[in-house]
Coordinates of C-alpha atoms in Angstrom, one line a residue:
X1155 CA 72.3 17.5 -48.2
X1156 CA 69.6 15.5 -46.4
X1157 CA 68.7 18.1 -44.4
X1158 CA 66.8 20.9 -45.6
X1159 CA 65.2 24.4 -44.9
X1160 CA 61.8 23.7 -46.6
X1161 CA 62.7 21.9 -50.1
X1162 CA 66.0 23.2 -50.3
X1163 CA 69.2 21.2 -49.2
X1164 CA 71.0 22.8 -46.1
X1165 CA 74.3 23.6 -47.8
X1166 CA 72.2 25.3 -50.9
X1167 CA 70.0 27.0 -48.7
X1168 CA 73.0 28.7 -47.1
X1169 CA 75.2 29.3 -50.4
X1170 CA 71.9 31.1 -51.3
X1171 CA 71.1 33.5 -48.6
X1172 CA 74.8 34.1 -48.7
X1173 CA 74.3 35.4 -52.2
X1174 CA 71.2 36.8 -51.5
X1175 CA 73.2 38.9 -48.4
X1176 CA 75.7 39.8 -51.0
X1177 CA 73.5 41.0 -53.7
X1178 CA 71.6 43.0 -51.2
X1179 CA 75.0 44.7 -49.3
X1180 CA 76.0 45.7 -52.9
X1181 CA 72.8 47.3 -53.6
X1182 CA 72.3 45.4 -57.0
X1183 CA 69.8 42.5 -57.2
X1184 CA 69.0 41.6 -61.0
X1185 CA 65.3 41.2 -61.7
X1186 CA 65.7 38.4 -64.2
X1187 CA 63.8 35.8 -63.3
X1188 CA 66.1 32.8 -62.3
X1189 CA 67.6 35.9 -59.5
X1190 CA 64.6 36.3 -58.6
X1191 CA 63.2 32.6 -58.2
X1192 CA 66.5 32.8 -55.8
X1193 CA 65.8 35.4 -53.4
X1194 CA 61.9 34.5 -53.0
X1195 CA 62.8 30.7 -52.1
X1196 CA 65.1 31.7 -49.7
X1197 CA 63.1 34.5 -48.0
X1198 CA 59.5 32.0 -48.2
X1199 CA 61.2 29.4 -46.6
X1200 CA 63.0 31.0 -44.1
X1201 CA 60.2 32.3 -42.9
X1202 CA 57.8 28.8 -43.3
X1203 CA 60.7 27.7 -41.2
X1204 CA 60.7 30.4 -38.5
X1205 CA 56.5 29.7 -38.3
X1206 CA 57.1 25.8 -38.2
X1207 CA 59.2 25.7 -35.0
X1208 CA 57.7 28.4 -32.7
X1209 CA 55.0 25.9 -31.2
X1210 CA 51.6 27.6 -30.0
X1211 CA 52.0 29.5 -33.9
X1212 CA 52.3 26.1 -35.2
X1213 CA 48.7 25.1 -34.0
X1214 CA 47.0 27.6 -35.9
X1215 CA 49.1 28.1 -39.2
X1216 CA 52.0 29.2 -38.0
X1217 CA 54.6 29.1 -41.7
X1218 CA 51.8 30.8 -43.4
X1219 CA 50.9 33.1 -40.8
X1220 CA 54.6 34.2 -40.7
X1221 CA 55.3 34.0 -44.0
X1222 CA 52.5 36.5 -45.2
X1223 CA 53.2 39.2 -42.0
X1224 CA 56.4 38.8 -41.2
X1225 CA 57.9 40.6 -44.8
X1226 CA 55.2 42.9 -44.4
X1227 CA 56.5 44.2 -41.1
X1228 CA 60.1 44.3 -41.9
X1229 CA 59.0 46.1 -45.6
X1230 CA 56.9 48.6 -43.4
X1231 CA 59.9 49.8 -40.6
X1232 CA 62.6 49.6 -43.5
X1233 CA 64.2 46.6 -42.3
X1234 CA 64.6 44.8 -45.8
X1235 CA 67.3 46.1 -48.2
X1236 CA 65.3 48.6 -50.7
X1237 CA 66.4 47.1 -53.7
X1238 CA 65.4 43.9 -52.9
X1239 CA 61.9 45.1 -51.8
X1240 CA 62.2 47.0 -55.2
X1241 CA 62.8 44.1 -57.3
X1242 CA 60.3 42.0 -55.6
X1243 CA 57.8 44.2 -55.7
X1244 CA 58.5 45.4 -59.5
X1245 CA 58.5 41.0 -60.3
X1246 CA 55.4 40.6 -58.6
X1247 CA 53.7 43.1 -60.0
X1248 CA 54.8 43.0 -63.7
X1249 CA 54.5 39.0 -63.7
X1250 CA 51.4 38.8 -61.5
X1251 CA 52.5 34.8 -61.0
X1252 CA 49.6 34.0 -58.9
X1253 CA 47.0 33.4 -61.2
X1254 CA 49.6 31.0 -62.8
X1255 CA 49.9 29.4 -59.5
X1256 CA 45.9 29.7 -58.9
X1257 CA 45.6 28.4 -62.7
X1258 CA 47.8 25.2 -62.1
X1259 CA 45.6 24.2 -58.6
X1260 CA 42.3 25.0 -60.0
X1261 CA 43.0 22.6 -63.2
X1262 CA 45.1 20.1 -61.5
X1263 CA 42.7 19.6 -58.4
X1264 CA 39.4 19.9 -60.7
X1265 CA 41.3 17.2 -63.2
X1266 CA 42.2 14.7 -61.1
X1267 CA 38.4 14.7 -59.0
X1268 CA 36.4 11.6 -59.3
X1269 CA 33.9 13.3 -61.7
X1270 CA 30.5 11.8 -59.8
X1271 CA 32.0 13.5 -56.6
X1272 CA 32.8 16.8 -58.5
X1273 CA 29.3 17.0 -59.7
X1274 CA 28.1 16.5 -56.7
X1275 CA 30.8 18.7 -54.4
X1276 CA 29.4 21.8 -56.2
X1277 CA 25.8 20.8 -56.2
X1278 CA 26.1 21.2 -52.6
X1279 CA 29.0 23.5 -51.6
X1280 CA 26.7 26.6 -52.6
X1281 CA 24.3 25.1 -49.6
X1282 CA 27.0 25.7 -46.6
X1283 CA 28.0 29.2 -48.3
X1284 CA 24.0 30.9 -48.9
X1285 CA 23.4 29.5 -45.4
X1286 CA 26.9 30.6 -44.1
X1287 CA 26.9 34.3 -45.7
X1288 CA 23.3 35.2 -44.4
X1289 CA 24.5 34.0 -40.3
X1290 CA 27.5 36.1 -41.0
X1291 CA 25.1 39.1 -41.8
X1292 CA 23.0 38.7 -38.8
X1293 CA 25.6 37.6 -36.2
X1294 CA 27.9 40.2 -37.2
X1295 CA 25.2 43.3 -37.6
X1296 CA 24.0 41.7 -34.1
X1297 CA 27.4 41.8 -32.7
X1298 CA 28.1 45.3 -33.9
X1299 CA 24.9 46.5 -32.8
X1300 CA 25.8 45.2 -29.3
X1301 CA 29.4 46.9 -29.1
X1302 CA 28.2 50.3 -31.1
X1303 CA 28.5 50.6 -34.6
X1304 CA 24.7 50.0 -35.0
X1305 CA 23.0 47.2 -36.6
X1306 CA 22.9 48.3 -40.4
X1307 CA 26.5 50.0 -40.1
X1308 CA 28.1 47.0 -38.9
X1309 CA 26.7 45.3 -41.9
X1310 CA 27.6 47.6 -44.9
X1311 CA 30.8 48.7 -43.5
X1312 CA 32.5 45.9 -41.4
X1313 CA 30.7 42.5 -42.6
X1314 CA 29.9 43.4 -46.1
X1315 CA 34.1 44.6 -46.6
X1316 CA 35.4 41.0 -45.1
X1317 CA 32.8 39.3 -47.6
X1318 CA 33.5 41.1 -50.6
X1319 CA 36.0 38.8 -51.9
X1320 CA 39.2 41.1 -51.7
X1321 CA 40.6 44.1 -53.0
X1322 CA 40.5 44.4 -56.7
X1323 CA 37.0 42.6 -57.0
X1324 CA 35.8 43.1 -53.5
X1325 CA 37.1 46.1 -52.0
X1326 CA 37.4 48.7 -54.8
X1327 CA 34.1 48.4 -56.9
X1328 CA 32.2 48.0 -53.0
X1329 CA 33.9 51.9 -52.1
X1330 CA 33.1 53.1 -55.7
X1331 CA 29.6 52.0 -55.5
X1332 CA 29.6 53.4 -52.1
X1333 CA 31.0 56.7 -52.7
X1334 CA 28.4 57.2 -56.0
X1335 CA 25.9 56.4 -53.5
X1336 CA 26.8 58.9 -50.9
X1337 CA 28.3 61.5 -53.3
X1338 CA 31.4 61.5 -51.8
X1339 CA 35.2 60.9 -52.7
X1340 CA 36.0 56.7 -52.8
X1341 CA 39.5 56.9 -51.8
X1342 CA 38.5 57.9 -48.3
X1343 CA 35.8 55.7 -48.6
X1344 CA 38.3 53.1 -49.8
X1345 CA 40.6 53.6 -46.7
X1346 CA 38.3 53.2 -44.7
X1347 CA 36.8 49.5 -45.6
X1348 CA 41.0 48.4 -47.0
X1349 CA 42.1 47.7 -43.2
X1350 CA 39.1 45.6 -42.6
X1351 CA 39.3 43.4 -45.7
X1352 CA 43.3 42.5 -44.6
X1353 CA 42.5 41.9 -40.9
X1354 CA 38.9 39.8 -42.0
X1355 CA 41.9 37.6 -43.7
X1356 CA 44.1 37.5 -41.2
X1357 CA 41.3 35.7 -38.6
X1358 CA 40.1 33.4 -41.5
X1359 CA 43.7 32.0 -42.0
X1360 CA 44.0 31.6 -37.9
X1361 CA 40.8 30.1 -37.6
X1362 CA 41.9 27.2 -40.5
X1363 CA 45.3 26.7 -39.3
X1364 CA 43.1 25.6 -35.7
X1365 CA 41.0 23.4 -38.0
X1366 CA 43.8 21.8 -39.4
X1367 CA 44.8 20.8 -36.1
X1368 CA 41.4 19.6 -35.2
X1369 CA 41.2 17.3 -38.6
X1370 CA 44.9 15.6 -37.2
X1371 CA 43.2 15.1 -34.3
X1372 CA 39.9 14.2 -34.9
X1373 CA 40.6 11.9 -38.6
X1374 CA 37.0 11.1 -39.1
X1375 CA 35.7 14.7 -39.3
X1376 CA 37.8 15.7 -42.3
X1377 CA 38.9 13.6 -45.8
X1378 CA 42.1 15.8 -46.1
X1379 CA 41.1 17.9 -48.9
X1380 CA 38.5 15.9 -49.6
X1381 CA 35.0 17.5 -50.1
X1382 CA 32.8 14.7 -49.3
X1383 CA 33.3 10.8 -49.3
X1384 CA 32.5 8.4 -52.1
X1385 CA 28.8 6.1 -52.5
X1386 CA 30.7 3.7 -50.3
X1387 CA 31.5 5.8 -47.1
X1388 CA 35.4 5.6 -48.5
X1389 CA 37.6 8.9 -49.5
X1390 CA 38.0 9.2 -52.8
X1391 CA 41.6 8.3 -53.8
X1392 CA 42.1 9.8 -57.0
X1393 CA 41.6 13.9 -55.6
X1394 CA 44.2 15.7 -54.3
X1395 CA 46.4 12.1 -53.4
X1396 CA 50.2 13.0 -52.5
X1397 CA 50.8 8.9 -52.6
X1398 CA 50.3 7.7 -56.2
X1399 CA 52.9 6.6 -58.1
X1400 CA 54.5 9.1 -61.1
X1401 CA 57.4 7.3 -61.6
X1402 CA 56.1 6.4 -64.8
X1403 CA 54.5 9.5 -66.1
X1404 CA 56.8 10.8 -68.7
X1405 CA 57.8 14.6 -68.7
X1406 CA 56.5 15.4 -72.0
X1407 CA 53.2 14.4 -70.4
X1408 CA 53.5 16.8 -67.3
X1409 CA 54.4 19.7 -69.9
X1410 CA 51.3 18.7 -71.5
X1411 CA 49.0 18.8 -68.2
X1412 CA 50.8 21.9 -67.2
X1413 CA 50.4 23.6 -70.9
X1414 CA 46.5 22.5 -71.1
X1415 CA 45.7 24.4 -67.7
X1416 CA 47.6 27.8 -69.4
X1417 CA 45.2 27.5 -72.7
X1418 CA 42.4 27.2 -69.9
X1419 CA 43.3 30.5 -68.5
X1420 CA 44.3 31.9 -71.5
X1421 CA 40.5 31.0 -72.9
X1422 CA 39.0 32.4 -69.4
X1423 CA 40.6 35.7 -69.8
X1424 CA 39.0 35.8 -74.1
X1425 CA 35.7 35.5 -71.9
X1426 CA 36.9 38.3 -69.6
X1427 CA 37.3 40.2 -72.2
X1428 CA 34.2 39.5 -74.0
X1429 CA 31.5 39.4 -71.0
X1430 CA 33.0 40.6 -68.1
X1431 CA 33.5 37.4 -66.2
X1432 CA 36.7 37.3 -64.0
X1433 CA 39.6 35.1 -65.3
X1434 CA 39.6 32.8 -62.9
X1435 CA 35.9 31.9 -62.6
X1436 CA 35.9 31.4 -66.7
X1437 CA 38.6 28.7 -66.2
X1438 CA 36.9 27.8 -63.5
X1439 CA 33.5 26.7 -65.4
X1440 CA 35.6 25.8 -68.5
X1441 CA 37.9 22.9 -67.0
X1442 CA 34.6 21.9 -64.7
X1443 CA 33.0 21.3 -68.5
X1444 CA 36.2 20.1 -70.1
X1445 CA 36.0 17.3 -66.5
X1446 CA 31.9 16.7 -67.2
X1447 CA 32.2 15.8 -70.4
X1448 CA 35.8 13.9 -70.7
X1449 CA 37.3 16.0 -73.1
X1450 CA 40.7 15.4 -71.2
X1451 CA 42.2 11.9 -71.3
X1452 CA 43.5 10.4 -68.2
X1453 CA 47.1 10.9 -69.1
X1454 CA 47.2 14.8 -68.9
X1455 CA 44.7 14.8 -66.4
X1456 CA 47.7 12.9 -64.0
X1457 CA 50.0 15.3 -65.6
X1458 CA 48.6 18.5 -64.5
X1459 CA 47.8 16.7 -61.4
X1460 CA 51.7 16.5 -61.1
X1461 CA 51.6 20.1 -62.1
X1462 CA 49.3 20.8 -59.1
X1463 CA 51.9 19.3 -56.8
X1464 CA 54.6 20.7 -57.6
X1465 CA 53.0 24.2 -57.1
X1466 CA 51.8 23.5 -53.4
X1467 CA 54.9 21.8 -52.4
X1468 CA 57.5 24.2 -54.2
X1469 CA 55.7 27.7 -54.9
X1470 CA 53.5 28.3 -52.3
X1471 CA 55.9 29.7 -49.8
X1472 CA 57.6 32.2 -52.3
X1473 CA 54.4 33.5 -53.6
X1474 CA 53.4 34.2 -50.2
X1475 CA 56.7 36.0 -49.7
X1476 CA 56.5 38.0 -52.6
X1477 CA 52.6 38.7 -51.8
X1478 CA 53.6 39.9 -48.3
X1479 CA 56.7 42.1 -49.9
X1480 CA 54.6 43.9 -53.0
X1481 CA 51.1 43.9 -51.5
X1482 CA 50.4 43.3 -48.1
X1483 CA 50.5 46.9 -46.4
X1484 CA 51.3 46.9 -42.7
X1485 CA 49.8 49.8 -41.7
X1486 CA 46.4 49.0 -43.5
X1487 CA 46.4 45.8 -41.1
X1488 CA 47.6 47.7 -37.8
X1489 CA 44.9 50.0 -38.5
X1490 CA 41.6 47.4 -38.8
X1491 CA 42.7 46.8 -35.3
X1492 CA 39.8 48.9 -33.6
X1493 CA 38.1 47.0 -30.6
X1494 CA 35.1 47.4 -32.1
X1495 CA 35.7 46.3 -35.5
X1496 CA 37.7 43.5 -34.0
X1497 CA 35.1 42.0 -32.4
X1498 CA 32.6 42.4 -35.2
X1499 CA 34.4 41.2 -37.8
X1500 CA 36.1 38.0 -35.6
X1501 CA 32.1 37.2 -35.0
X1502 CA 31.6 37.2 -38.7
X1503 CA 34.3 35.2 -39.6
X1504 CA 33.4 32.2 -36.7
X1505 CA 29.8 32.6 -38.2
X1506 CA 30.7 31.8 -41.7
X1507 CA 33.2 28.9 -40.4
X1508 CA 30.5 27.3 -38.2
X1509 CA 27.9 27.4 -40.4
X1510 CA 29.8 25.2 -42.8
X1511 CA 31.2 22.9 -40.3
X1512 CA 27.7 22.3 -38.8
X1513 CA 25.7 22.3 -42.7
X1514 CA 28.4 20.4 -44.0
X1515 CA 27.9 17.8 -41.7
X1516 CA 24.3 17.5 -41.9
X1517 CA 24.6 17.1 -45.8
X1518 CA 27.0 14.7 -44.9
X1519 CA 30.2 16.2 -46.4
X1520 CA 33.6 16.3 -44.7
X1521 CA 32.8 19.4 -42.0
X1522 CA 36.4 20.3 -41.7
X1523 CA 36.5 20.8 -45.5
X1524 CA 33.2 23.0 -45.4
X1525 CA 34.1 25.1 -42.7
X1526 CA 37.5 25.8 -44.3
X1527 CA 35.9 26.7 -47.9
X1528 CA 33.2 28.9 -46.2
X1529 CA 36.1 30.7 -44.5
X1530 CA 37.5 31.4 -48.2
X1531 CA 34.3 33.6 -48.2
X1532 CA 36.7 36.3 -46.4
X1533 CA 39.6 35.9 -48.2
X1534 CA 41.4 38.3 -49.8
X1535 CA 40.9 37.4 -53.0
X1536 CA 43.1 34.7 -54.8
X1537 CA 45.9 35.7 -52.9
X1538 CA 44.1 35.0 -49.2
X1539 CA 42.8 31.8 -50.9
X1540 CA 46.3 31.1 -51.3
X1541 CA 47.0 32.1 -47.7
X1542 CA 44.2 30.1 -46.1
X1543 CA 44.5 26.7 -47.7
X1544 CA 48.1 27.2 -47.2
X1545 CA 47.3 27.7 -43.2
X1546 CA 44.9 24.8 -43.8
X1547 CA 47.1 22.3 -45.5
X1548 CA 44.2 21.8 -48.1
X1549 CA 45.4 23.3 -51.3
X1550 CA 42.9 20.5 -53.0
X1551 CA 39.8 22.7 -52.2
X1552 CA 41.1 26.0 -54.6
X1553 CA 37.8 25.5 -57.0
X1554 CA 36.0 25.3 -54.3
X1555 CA 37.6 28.5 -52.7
X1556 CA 37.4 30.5 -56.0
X1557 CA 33.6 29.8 -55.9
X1558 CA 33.1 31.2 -52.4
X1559 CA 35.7 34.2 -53.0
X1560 CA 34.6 35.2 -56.6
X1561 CA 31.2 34.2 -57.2
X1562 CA 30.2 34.9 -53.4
X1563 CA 32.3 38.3 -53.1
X1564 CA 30.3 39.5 -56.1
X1565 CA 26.8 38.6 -54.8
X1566 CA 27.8 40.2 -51.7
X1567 CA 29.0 43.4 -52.9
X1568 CA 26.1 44.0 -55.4
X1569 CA 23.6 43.3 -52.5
X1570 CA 25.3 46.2 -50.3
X1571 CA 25.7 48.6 -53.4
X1572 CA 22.2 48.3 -54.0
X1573 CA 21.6 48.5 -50.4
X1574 CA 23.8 51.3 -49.7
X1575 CA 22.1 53.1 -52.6
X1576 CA 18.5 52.3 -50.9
X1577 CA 19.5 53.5 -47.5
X1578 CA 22.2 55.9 -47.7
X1579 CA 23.8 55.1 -44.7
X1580 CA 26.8 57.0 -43.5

């Protein structure tokens, strides 16, 4: 029972893929949820597992790497059982459990900041990202130029897609806006930009899996998920620690840290509603003001940091499985893979990462963390947030993430629409 496949004890890990096999052979697996908690534990792990022991993966992300592509492959050649890719995907969907994941990182990281360092993280972040974005627009319109595509092309239709901040926020309103523009039909337009956002993703969670590496390495250039250190030159202990003690937080307490970050999200999505606002960002300002002005005593504040943890250490793995299974198309990856566009977008990508490594060190933040949240910049969405701090081992920088994926991806997209609308390039 010591031994384990992830979290899971050996012995339960095989009593549940046995199941799992079972179910699956029979041709019947129930979509009630404690089924389902079942089969995405077993197939996250498994493949965190198969990632964590093939050793040149492992330097560059390897679990998350093979977690996220791995389903998607064996979805795409018919290699899963179709009614468990049926009742994954139909749970995914209908639950859509990552902003409750997203929801209990944002509030449990933002909670348990130092508040002088929070105030002053997101003073400066936005430095790192305006100077990060605008040297991904030149290197990677200069790079494209230089392979092809042309200068102004390579920007709206290869740089612009991996910047836009995903698919639901990023992708589809940027071909819409396009396709208005042009006077042509946006699901072309659409399939077209799709492959690149997915493969602009892929090289963001590479590159952060290397910088992991390089931060075990090289301890002084990263404070772990730690976006800057404190006045005296020291770490600050309280963010993101996985070594405090909570023996002695209570469970009622917990259920009230968790409960507080749903009535967040549940008040960000009233603001949705009302203005427009994504979700996310909403609960993103409101716990940031709920932090500012101490409206949150220090006992739920450790309890939804006790939230946090237990959704990096026990749900990140089956989220990414069920992302992979329900909404990571195969073929949309397999067909970004154009030399040209590789090229251009890779450039873009090592362009937004070293610009934050190199301003994040002159504004004397941790460079590691900087580089890793300007990387977020071309993510796909919340989900390749999830999948990039997963590569990263630095789950502690999801505010900071959502500010570069949501708040960046829409500056960037209603630049290019405007842009595209100016210009009319096809």
């Amino acid at each position: 029972m010591e031994a384990r496949v992830g979290i899971i004890p050996l012995p339960i890990y095989v009593l549940l893929l046995a199941l799992v096999v079972a179910f699956a052979i029979r041709g019947k697996i129930s979509g009630e949820v404690t089924v389902m908690i079942a089969v995405l534990v077993v197939g996250g792990f498994t493949c965190a597992e198969i990632g964590q022991r093939i050793p040149w993966l492992r330097a560059v992300g390897g679990s998350s790497l093979v977690t996220i592509f791995l389903p998607s492959f064996l979805v795409a050649h018919q290699l899963l059982p179709a009614p468990l890719v049926q009742s994954v995907t139909t749970f995914t969907k209908s639950t859509n459990f990552i902003y409750l994941f997203i929801t209990a990182v944002v509030v449990g990281s933002i909670l348990s900041m130092d508040r002088r360092v929070l105030i002053q993280g997101f003073a400066k972040i936005f430095v790192p990202l305006a100077l990060g974005s605008l040297a991904g627009i030149l290197v990677g319109g200069s790079v494209g130029w230089l392979v092809g595509i042309g200068f102004w092309r390579s920007i709206l239709y290869v740089v612009v897609p991996v910047m836009a901040g995903g698919v639901g926020e990023g992708a589809i309103p940027l071909s819409v806006g396009y396709a208005e523009a042009l006077g042509i039909d946006h699901g072309g337009m659409l399939g077209q930009i799709l492959p690149l956002v997915f493969f602009g993703n892929l090289v963001a969670i590479i590159c952060c899996g290397a910088l992991n590496t390089l931060g075990k390495r090289r301890p002084d250039l990263t404070g772990n998920g730690r976006l800057q250190p404190t006045a005296d030159g020291e770490a600050d202990p309280g963010h993101g620690s996985i070594h405090r003690d909570t023996s002695a937080i209570d469970v009622a307490t917990v259920a009230a840290g968790g409960i507080t970050g749903i009535a967040i999200y549940v008040f960000g999505t009233l603001i949705h509603a009302l203005v427009g606002l994504p979700a996310p960002v909403a609960m993103l300002f409101l716990v940031v003001i709920a932090k500012l002005l101490r409206a949150v005593p220090a006992s739920l504040e450790e309890g939804a940091r006790v939230v946090f943890r237990f959704f990096v250490v026990a749900v990140t793995y089956p989220l990414l499985f069920s992302t992979a299974v329900a909404l990571t198309p195969w073929h949309e990856l397999v067909e970004a893979f154009h030399p040209a566009n590789l090229v251009t977008i890779v450039a873009t990508v090592l362009a937004l990462i070293g610009t934050g490594y190199i301003v994040g060190r002159w504004l004397a933040m941790y460079p590691i963390e900087t580089a890793i949240v300007n990387a977020c910049h071309s993510g796909l969405g919340g989900t390749g947030d999830v999948m990039i701090l997963t590569a990263a081992e630095r789950m502690e920088l999801m505010p900071f993430a959502q500010v570069a994926t949501r708040i960046g991806g829409a500056l960037t997209v209603t630049a290019a629409i405007v842009a595209m609308a100016h210009f009319k390039i096809i």
